[in-house]
Coordinates of C-alpha atoms in Angstrom, one line a residue:
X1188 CA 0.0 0.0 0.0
X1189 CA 2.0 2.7 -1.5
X1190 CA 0.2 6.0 -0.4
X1191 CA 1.1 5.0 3.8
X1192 CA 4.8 4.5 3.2
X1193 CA 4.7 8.1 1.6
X1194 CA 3.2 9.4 4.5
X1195 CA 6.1 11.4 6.1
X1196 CA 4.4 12.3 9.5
X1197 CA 4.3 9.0 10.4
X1198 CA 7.2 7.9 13.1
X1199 CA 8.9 4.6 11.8
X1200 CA 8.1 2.8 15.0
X1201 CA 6.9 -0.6 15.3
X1202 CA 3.3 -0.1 16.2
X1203 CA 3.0 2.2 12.8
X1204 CA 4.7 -0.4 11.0
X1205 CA 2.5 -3.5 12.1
X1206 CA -0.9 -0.7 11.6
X1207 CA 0.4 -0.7 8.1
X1208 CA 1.5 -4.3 7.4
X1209 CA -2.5 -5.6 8.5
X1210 CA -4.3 -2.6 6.6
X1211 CA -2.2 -3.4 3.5
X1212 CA -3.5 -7.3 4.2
X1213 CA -6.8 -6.3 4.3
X1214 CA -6.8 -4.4 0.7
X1215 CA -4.4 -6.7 -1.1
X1216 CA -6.9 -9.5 -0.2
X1217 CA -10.4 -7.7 -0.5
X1218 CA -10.5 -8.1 3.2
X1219 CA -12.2 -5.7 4.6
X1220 CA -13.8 -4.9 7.5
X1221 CA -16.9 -2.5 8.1
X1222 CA -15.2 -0.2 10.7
X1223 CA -12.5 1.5 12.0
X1224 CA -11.5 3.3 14.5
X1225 CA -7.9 5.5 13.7
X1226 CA -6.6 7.4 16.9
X1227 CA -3.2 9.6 17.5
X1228 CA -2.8 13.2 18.8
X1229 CA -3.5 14.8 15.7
X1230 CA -7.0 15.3 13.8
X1231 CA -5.0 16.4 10.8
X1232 CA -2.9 13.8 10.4
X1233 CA -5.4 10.9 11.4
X1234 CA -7.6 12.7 8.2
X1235 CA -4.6 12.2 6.1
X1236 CA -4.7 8.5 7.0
X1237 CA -7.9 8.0 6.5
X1238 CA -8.1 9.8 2.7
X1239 CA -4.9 7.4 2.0
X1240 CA -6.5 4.1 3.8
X1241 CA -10.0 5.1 1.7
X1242 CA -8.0 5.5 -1.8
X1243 CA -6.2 2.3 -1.4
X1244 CA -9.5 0.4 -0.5
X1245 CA -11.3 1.8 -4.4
X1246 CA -7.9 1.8 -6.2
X1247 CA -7.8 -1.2 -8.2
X1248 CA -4.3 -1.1 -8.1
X1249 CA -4.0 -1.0 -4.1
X1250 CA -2.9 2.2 -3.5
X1251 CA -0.9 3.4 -6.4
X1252 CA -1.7 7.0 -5.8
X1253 CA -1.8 8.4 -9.3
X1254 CA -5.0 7.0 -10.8
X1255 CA -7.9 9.3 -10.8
X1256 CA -9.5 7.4 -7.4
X1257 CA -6.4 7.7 -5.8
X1258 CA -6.2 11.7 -6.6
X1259 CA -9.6 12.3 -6.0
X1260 CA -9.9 10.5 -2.8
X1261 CA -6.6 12.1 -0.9
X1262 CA -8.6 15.4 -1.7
X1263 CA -11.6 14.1 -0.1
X1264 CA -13.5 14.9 -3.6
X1265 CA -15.0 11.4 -4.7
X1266 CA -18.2 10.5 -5.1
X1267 CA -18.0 7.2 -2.8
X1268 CA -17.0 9.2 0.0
X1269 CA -18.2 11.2 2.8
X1270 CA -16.4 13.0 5.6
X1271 CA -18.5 13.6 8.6
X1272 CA -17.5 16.4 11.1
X1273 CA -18.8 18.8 13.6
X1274 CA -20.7 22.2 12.7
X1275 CA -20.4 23.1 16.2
X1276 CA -18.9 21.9 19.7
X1277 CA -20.6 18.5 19.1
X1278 CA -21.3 16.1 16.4
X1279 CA -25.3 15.7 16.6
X1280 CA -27.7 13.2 15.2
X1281 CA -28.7 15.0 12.2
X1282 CA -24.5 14.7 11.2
X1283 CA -25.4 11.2 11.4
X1284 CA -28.6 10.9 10.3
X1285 CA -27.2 12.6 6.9
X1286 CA -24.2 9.7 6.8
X1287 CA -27.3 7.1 7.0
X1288 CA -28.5 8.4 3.9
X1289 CA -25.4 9.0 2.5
X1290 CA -24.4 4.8 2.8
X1291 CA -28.2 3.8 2.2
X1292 CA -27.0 4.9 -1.6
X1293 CA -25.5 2.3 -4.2
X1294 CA -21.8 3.2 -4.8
X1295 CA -20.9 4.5 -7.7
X1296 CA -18.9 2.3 -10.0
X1297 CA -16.8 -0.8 -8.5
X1298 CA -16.4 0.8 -5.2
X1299 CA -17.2 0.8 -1.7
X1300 CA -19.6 3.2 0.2
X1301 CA -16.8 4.9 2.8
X1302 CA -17.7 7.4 5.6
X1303 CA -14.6 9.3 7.6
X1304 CA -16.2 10.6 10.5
X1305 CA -13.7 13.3 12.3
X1306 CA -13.9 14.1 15.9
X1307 CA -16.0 11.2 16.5
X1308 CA -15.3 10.9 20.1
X1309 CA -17.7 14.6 20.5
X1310 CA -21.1 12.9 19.6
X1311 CA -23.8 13.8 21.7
X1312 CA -25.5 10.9 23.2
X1313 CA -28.5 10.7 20.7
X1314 CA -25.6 10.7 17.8
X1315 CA -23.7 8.0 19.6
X1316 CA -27.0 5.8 19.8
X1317 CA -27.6 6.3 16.5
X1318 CA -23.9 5.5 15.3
X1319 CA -24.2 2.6 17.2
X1320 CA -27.4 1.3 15.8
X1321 CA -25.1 1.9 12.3
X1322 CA -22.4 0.2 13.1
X1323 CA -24.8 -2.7 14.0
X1324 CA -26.6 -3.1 11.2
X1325 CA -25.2 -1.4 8.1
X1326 CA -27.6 -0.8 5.2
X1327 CA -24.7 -2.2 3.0
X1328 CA -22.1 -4.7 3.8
X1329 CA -19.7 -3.6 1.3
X1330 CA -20.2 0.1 2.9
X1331 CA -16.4 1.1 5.5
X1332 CA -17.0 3.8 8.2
X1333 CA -13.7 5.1 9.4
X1334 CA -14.1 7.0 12.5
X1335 CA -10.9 9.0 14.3
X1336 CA -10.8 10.3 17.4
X1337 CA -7.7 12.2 19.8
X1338 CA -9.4 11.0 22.6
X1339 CA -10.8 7.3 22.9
X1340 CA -11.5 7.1 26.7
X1341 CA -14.3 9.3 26.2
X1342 CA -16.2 7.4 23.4
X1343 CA -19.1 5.3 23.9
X1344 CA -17.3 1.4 24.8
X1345 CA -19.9 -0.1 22.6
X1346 CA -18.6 2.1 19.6
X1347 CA -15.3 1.3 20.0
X1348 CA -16.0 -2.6 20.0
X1349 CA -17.6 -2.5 17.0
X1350 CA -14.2 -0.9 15.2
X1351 CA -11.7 -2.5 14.4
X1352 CA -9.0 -0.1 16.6
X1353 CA -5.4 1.0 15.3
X1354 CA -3.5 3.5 17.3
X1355 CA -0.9 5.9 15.4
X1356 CA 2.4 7.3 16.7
X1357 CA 3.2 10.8 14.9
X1358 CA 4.0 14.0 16.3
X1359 CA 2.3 17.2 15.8
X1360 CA -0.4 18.5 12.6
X1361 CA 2.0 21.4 11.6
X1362 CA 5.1 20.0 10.8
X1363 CA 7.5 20.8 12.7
X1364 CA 5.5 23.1 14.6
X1365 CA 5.7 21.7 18.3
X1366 CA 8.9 20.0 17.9
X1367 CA 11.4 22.3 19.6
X1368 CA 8.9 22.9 22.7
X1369 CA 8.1 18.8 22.9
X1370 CA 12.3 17.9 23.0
X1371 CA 12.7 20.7 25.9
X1372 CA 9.2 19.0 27.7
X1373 CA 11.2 15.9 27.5
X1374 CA 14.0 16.9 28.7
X1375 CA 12.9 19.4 31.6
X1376 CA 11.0 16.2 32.9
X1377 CA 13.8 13.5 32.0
X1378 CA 16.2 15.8 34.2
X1379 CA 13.7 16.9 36.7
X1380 CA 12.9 13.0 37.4
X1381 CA 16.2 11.7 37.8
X1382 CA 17.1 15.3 40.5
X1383 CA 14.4 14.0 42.3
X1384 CA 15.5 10.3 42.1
X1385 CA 18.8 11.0 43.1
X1386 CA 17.8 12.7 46.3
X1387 CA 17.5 10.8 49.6
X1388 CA 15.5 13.9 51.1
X1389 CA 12.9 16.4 50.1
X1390 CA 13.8 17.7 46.8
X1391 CA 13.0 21.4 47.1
X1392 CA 12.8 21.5 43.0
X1393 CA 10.0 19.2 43.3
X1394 CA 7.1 21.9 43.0
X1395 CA 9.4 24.0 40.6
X1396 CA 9.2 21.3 37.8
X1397 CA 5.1 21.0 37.7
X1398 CA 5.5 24.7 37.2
X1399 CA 8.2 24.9 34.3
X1400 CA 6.2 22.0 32.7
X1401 CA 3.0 23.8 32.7
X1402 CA 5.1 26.7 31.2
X1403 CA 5.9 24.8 28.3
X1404 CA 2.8 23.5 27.7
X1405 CA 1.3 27.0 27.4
X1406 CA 4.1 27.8 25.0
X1407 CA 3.0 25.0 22.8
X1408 CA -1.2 26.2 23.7
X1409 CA -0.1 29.7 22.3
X1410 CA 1.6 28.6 19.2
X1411 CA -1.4 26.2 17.7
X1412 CA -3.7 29.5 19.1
X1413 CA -1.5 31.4 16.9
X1414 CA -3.0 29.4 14.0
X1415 CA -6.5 30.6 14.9
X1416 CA -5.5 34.1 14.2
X1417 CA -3.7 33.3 10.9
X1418 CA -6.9 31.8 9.6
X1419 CA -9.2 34.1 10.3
X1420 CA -6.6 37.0 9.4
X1421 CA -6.6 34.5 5.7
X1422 CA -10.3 34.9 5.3
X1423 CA -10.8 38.4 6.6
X1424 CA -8.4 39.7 3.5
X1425 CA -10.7 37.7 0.7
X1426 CA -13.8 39.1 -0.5
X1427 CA -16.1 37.4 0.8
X1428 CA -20.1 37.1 1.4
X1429 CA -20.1 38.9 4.9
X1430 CA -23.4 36.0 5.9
X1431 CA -20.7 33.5 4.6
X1432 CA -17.7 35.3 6.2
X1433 CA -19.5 35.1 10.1
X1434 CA -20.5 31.1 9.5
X1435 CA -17.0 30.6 8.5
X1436 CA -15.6 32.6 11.7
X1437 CA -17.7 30.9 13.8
X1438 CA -16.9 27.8 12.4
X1439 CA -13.4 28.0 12.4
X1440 CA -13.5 29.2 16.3
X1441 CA -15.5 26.6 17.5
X1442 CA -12.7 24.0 16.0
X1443 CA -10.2 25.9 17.3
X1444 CA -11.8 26.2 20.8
X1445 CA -12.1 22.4 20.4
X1446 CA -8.5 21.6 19.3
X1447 CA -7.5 23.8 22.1
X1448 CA -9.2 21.8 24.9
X1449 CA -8.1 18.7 23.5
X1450 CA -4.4 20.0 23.4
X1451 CA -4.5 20.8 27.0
X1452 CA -5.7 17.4 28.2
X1453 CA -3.5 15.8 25.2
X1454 CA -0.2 17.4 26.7
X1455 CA -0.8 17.1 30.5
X1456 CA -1.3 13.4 29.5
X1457 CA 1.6 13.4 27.4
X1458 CA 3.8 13.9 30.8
X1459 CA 1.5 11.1 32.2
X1460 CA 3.0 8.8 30.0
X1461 CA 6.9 9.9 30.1
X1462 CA 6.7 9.8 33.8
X1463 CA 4.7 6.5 34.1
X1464 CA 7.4 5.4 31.2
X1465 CA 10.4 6.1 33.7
X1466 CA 8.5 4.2 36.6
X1467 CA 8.0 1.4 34.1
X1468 CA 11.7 1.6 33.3
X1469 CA 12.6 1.4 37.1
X1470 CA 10.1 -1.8 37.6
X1471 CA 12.2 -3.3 34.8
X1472 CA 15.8 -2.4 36.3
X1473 CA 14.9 -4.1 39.6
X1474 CA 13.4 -7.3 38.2
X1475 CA 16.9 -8.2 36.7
X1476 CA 15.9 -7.1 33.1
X1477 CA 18.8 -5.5 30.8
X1478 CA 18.7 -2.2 28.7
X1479 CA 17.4 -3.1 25.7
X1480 CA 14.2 -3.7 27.8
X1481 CA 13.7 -0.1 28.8
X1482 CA 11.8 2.7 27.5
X1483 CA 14.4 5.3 27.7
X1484 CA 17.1 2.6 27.1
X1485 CA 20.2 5.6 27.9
X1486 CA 18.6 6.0 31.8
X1487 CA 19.8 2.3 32.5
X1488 CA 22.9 3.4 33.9
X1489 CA 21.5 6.1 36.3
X1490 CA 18.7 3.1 37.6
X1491 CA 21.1 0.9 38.2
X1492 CA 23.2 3.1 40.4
X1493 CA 21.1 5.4 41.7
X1494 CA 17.5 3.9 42.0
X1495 CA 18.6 1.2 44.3
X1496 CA 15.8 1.3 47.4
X1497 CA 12.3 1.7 45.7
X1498 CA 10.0 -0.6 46.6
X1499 CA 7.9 -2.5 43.1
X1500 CA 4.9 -2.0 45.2
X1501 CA 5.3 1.6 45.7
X1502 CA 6.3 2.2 41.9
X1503 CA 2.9 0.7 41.1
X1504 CA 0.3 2.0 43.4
X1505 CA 1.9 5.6 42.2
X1506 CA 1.5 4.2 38.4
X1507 CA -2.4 3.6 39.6
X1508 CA -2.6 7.1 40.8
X1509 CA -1.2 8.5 37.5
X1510 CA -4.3 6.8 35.7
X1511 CA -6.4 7.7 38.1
X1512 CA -5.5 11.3 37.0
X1513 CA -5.7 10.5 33.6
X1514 CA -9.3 9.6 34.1
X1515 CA -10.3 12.8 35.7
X1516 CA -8.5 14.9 32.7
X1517 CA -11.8 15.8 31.0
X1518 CA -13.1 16.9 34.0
X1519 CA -12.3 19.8 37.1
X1520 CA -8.7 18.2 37.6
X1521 CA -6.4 21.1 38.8
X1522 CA -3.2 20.3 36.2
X1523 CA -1.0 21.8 38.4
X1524 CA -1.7 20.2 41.6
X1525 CA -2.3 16.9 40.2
X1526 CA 1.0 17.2 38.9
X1527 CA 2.6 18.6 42.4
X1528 CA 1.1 15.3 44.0
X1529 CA 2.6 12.9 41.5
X1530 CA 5.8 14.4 41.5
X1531 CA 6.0 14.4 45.1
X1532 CA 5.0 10.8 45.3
X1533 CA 7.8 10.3 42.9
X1534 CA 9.9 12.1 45.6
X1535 CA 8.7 10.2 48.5
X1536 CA 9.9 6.6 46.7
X1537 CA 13.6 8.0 47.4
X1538 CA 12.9 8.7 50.9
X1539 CA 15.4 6.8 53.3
X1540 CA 13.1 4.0 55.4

């Protein structure tokens, strides 16, 4: 499948690589299922996916990328397929009652029926019900709904078990854009972590590092709200209908206001997973495993030597309590103290007993 290796936003990892090896299965042998579920940290790039997963599945040639299919369908102009996404804050039932109709048509041509619905983790509970019912009992069994989301945990489970689920690893919608800020986040918590792990007392840095990590992460808020302002500065200089101009303003800042809620839970969670990474690591060290085993493969060293008197037990009650805030993201969590609590539990594992 020749359009996903030419996908340069996507990290060469193995999870990516095994995504790509059973989708190309699936379309080399006609195999294919009725839904899926695509989900990563980027709407953008999960859309790009999903345009190249939905050529490949009509091209008769799997993928080649340069037949008229294949050029339509990465633009999203083809007449077997429909993209699905939200006018407002929230997908609602008429979005999906529209996609019912849509996929109650014959294809046109040779092809399948295909539905990309974006954002699909912001139906309202009617819409979910109503996808559901879908998924259950599709007017066509040829038809392929292909639903992506940023945010899984917050989708209906009886939605997700009707997909078929691949998770993507890639970094950030704009490019680069990100990059520089996500290295220093990285590194602020890779040598904030091992202060604290090296101290046998209170760290008085502790509280400093929720702060600086919170600092970053509103670096990274401001530059994709920085985007906001360059599109509506774009449309504002094009002569436009001003009943059209206001319906495209307040379109484009109710996506923003959603991308920018989703990039605030997305990055505090993002520091979830590096810290719960370097407790994993640590687990690993002290059952006897070697470096190739580890997440961060160039701490093995400094776990070895340093990280001597943790108990397991400890390591994974804070790991539950690190979910546990995870959970609560989407909800009145304080970012800040959540983080102060975690990174003082990581302080108290180093405490002399």
């Amino acid at each position: 499948m020749r359009l996903f290796q030419e996908l340069e936003f996507l990290i060469d990892d193995s999870i990516n690589q095994s995504n790509i090896k059973l989708l190309s299965a699936m379309v080399e042998t006609d195999r294919i299922s009725h839904a899926y579920l695509f989900t990563g940290n980027s709407m953008g790039q999960l859309y790009k996916l999903a345009l190249s997963f939905s050529a490949s599945i009509n091209c008769t040639d799997n993928g080649c990328g340069d037949c008229e299919i294949c050029r339509g369908s990465l633009k999203g102009v083809n007449p077997n397929i429909m993209v699905v996404e939200p006018q407002g804050n929230i997908l609602r039932i008429e979005e999906v009652s529209a996609l019912q109709r849509f996929m109650g048509l014959s294809a046109y041509g040779p092809g399948r029926k295909i539905c990309i619905i974006r954002e699909a983790e912001i139906m309202n509970s009617e819409a979910a019900n109503r996808m559901l019912k879908t998924l259950e009992d599709p007017s066509d069994e040829r038809s392929v709904f292909i639903l992506l989301s940023e945010d899984i945990s917050v989708m209906l489970p009886t939605i997700i078990s009707r997909c078929l689920v691949y998770s993507w690893n890639f970094e950030f919608e704009d490019g680069k854009s990100g990059q520089a800020e996500l290295k220093m986040l990285e590194k602020y918590l890779d040598d904030g972590l091992k202060s604290i792990l090296a101290d046998r007392e209170i760290n008085p840095d502790t509280l400093d590092l929720s702060l600086r990590v919170l600092e970053i992460l509103k670096k990274m808020e401001a530059g994709l709200a920085s985007t906001l302002e360059n599109e509506l500065d774009r449309i504002n200089n094009r002569d436009y209908d001003q009943g059209d101009l206001k319906k495209y303003q307040s379109f484009l800042k109710s996506k923003h206001k959603r991308k920018l809620a989703k990039f605030k839970k997305l990055g505090i969670s993002r520091v979830f997973d590096i810290i719960s990474a370097w407790l994993e690591d640590i687990i690993t060290v002290r059952l006897g495993a070697g470096q190739k085993n580890l997440n961060f493969k160039d701490n093995y060293s400094f776990i070895k030597n340093k990280v001597r008197n943790v108990k397991v037990k400890d390591i994974f009650k804070l790991l539950e309590t690190i979910e546990g805030n995870r959970a609560y993201l989407g909800y009145s969590i304080n970012p800040e103290l959540a983080l102060d609590n975690i990174f003082l539990q990581v302080d108290g594992l180093m405490l002399e007993r």
